[in-house]
PDB file of C-alpha atoms in Angstrom:
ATOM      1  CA  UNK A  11     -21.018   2.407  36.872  1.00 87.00           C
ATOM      2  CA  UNK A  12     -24.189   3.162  34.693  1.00 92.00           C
ATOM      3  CA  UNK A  13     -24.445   0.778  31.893  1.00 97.00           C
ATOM      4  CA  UNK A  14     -26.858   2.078  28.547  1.00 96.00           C
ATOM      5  CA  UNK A  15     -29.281  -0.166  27.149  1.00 96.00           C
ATOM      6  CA  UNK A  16     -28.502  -1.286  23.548  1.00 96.00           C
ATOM      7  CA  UNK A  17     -30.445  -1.752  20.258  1.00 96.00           C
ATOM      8  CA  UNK A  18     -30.122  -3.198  16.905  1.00 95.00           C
ATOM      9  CA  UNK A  19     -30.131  -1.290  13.729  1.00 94.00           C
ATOM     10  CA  UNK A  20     -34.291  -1.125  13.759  1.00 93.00           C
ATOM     11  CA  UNK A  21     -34.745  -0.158  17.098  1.00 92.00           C
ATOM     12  CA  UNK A  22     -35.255  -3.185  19.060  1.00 93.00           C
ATOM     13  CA  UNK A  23     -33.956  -3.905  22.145  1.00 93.00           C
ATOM     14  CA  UNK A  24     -31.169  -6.012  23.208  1.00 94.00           C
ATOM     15  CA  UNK A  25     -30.131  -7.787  25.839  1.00 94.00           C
ATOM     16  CA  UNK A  26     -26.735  -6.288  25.711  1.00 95.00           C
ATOM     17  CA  UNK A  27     -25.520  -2.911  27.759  1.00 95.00           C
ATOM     18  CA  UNK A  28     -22.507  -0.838  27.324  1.00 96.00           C
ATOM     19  CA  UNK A  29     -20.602   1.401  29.614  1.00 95.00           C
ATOM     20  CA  UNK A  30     -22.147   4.542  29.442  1.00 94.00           C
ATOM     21  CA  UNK A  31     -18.261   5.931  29.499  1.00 95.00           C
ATOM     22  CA  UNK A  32     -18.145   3.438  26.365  1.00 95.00           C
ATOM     23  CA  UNK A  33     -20.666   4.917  24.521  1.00 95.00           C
ATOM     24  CA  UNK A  34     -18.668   6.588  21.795  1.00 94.00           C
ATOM     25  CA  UNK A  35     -16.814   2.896  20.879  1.00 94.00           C
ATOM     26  CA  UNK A  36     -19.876   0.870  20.366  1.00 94.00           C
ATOM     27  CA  UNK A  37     -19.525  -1.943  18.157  1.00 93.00           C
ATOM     28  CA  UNK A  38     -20.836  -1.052  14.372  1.00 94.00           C
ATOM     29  CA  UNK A  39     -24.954  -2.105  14.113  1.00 95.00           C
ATOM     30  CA  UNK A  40     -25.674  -1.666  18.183  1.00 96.00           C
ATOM     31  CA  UNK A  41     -26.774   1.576  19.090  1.00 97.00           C
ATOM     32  CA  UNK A  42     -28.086   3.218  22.361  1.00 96.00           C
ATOM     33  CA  UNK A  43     -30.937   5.577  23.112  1.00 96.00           C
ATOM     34  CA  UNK A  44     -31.378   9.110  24.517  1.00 96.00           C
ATOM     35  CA  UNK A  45     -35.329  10.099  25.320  1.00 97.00           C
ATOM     36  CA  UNK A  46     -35.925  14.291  25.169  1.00 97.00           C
ATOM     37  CA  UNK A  47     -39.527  15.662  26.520  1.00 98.00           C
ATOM     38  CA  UNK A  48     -40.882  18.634  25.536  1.00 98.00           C
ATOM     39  CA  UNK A  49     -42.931  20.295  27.766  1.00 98.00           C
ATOM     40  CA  UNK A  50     -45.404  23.059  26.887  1.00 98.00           C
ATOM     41  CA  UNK A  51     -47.890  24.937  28.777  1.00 97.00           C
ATOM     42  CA  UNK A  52     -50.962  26.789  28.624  1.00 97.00           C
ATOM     43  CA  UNK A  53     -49.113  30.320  27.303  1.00 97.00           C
ATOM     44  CA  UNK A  54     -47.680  27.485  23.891  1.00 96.00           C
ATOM     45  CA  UNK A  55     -44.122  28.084  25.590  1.00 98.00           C
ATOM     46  CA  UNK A  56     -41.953  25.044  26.164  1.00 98.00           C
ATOM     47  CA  UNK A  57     -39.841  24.280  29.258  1.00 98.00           C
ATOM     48  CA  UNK A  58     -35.609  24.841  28.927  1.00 97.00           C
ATOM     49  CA  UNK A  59     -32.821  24.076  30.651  1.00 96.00           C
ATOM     50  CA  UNK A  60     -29.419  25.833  30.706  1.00 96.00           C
ATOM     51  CA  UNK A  61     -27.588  23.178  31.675  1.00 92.00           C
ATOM     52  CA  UNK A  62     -24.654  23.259  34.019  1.00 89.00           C
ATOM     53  CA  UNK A  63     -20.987  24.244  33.254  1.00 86.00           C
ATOM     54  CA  UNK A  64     -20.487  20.285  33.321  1.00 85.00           C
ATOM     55  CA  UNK A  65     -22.820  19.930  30.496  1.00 83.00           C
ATOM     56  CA  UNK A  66     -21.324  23.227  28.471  1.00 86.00           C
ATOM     57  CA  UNK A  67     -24.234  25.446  29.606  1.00 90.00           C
ATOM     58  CA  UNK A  68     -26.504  25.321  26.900  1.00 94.00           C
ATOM     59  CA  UNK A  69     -30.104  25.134  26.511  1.00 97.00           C
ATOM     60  CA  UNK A  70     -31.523  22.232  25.772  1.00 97.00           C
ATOM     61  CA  UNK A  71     -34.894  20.138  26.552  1.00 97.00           C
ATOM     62  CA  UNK A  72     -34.972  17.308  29.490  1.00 97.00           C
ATOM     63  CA  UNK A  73     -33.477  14.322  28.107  1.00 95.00           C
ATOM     64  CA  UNK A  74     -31.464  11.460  29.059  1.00 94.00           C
ATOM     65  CA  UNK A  75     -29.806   7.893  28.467  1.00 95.00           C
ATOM     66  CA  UNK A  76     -32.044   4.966  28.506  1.00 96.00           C
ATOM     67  CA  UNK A  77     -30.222   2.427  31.070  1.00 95.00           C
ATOM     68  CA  UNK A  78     -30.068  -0.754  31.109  1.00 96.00           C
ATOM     69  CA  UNK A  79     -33.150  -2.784  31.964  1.00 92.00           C
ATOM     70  CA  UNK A  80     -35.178   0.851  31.824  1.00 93.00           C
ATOM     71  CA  UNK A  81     -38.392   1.596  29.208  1.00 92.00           C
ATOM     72  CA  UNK A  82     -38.064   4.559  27.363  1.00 92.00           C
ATOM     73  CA  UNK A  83     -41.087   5.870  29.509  1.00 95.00           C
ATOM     74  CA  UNK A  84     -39.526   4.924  32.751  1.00 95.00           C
ATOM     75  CA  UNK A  85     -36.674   7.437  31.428  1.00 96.00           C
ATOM     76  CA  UNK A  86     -38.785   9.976  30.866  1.00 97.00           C
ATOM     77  CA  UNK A  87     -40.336   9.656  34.255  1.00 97.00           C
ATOM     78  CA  UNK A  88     -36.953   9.412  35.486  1.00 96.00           C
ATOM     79  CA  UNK A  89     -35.464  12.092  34.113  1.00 95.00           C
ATOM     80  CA  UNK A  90     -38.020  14.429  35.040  1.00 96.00           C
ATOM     81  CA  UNK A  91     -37.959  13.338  38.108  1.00 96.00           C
ATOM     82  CA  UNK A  92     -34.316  13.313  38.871  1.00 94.00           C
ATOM     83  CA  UNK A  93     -33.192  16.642  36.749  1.00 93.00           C
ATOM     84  CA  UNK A  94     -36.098  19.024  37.848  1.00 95.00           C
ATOM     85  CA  UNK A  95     -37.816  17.322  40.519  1.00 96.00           C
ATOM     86  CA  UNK A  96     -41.466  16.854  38.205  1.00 95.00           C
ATOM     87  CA  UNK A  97     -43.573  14.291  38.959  1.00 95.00           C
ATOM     88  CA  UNK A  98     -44.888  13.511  35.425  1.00 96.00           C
ATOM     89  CA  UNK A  99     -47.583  10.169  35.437  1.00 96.00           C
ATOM     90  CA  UNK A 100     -47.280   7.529  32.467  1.00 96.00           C
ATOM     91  CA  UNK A 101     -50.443   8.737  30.805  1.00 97.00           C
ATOM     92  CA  UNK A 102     -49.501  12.686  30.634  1.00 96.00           C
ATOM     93  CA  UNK A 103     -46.686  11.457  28.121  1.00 97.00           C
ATOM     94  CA  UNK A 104     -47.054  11.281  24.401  1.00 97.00           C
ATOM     95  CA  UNK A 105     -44.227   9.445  21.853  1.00 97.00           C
ATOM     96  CA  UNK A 106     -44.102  11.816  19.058  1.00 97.00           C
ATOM     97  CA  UNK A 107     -40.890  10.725  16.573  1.00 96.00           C
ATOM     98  CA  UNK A 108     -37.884   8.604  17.019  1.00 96.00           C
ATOM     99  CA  UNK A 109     -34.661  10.300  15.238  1.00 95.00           C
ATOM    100  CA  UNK A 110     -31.878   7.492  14.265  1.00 94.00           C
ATOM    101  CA  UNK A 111     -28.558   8.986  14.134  1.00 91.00           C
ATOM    102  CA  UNK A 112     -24.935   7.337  13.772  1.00 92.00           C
ATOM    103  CA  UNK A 113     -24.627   5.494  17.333  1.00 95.00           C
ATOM    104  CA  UNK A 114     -28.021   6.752  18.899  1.00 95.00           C
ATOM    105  CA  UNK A 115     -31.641   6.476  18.541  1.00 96.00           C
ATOM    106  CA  UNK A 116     -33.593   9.374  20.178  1.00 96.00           C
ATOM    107  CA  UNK A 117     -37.131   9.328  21.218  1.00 97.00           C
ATOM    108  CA  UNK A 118     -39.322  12.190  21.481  1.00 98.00           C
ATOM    109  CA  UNK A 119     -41.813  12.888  23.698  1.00 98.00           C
ATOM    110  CA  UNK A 120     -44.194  15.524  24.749  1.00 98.00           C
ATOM    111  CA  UNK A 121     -46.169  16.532  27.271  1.00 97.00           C
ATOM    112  CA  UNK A 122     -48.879  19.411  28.448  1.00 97.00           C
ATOM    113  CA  UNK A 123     -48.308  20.626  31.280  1.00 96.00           C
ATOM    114  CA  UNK A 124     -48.289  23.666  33.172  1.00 95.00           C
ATOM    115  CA  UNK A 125     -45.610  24.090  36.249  1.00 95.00           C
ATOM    116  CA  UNK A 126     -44.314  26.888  38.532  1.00 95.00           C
ATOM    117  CA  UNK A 127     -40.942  27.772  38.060  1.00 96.00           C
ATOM    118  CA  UNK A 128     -40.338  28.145  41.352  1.00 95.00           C
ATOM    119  CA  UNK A 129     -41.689  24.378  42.424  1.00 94.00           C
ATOM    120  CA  UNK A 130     -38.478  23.056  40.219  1.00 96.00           C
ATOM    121  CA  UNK A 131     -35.997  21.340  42.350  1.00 95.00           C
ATOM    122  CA  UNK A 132     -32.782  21.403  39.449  1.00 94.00           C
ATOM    123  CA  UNK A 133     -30.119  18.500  39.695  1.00 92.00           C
ATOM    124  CA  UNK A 134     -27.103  21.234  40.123  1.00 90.00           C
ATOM    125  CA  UNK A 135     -24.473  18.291  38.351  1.00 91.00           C
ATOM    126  CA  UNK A 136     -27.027  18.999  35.347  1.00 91.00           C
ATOM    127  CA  UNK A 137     -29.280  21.996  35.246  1.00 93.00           C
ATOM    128  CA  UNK A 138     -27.824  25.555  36.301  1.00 94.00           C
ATOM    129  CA  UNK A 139     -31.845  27.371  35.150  1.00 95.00           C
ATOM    130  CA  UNK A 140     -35.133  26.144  34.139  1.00 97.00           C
ATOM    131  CA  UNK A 141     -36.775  28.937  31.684  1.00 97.00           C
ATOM    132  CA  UNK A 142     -40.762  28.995  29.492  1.00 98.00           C
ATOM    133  CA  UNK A 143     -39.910  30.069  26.157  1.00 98.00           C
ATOM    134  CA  UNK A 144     -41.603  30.804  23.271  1.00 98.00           C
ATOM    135  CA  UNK A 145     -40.896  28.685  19.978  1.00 97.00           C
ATOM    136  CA  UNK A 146     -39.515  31.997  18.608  1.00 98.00           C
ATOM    137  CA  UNK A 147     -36.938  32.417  21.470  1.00 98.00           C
ATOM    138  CA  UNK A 148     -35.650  29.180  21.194  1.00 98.00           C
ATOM    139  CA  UNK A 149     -34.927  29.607  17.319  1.00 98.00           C
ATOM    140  CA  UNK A 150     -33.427  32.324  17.917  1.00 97.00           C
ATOM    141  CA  UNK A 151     -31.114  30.653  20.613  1.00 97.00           C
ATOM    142  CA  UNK A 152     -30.043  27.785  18.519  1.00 97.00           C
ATOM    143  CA  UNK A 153     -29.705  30.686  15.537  1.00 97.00           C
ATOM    144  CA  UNK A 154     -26.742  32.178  18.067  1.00 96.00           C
ATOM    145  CA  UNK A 155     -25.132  28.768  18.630  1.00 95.00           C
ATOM    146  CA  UNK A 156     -26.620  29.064  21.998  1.00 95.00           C
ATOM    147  CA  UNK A 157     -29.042  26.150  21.692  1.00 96.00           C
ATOM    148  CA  UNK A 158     -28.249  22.065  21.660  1.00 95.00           C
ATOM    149  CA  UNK A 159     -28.301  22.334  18.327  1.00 91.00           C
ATOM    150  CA  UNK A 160     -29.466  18.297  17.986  1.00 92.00           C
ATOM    151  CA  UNK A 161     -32.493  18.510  19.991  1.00 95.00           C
ATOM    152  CA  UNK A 162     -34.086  21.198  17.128  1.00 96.00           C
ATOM    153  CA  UNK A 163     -34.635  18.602  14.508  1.00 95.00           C
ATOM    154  CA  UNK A 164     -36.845  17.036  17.646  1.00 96.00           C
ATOM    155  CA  UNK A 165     -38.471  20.149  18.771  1.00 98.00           C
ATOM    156  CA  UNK A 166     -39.588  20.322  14.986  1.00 97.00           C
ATOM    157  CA  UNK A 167     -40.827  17.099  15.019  1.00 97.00           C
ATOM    158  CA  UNK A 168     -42.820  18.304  17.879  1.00 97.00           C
ATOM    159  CA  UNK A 169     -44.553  21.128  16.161  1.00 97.00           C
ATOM    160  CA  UNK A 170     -45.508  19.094  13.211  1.00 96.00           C
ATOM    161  CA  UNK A 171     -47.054  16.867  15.830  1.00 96.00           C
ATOM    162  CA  UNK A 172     -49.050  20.008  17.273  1.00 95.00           C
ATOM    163  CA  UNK A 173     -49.910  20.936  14.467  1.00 94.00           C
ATOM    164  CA  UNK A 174     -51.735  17.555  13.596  1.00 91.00           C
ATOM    165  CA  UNK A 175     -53.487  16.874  16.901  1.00 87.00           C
ATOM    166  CA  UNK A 176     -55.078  21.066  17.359  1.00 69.00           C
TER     167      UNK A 176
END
């Protein structure tokens, strides 16, 4: 059983963990955390998954849960890892925004980097595709309902965050 790491109403951790299969009846003021990175290369597009029919085949960025006992970076380094077979190092990683919503923090991050297509190893329980798309494309996916509509609001936050550091 995979057990989510829990936080208080500003973020911090706690030493407390909840059934991931819980998740949805946390107790009012604890709240878990899901981590996206956004990867872009040299071309400015970013990296997309459709995930698989499990996950309602969407596109989406790479994200997951932070478990129990895990750093938000570990996650990332995880995920990557695990989803789409990436080996992405500590330092690569940048924290760009954390979005609070009713029972989950989310974490952005983002990352430069440029990889093959065709060196992606996808986690088939997760990821059906793997896709570079321009910002453009993937407004125009979440415009047809096409798009995990909750990870825009972080793939803005990104942009902003381009925009600052170019």
């Amino acid at each position: 059983m995979e057990y989510l790491q829990l936080f208080d109403e500003e973020g911090n951790e706690l030493k407390e963990k909840i059934a991931r299969s819980d998740k949805f009846n946390i107790e009012k003021g604890k709240y878990f955390k899901i981590i996206l990175l956004i990867i872009e290369n040299e071309k400015h597009e970013f990296l997309i998954e459709k995930t698989s029919n499990e996950r309602n085949n969407v596109f989406a960025f790479l994200g997951g849960h932070v478990t129990y006992g895990d750093s938000n970076i570990k996650t990332v380094i995880k995920e990557a890892k695990e989803e789409l077979g990436i080996d992405i190092k500590e330092y690569e990683i940048k924290f760009v925004d954390t979005i609070k919503h009713d029972i989950a923090y989310c974490d952005t991050f983002y990352t430069h980097k440029n990889i093959n297509l065709k060196d992606i190893k996808v986690q088939e329980e997760e990821v059906d595709s793997v896709y570079w798309m321009s910002k453009e494309e993937i407004f125009n996916l979440d415009k047809k309902g096409e798009f995990r509509h909750s990870n825009i609001q972080n793939f803005k936050k990104v942009l902003d965050y381009l925009k600052k550091v170019k």
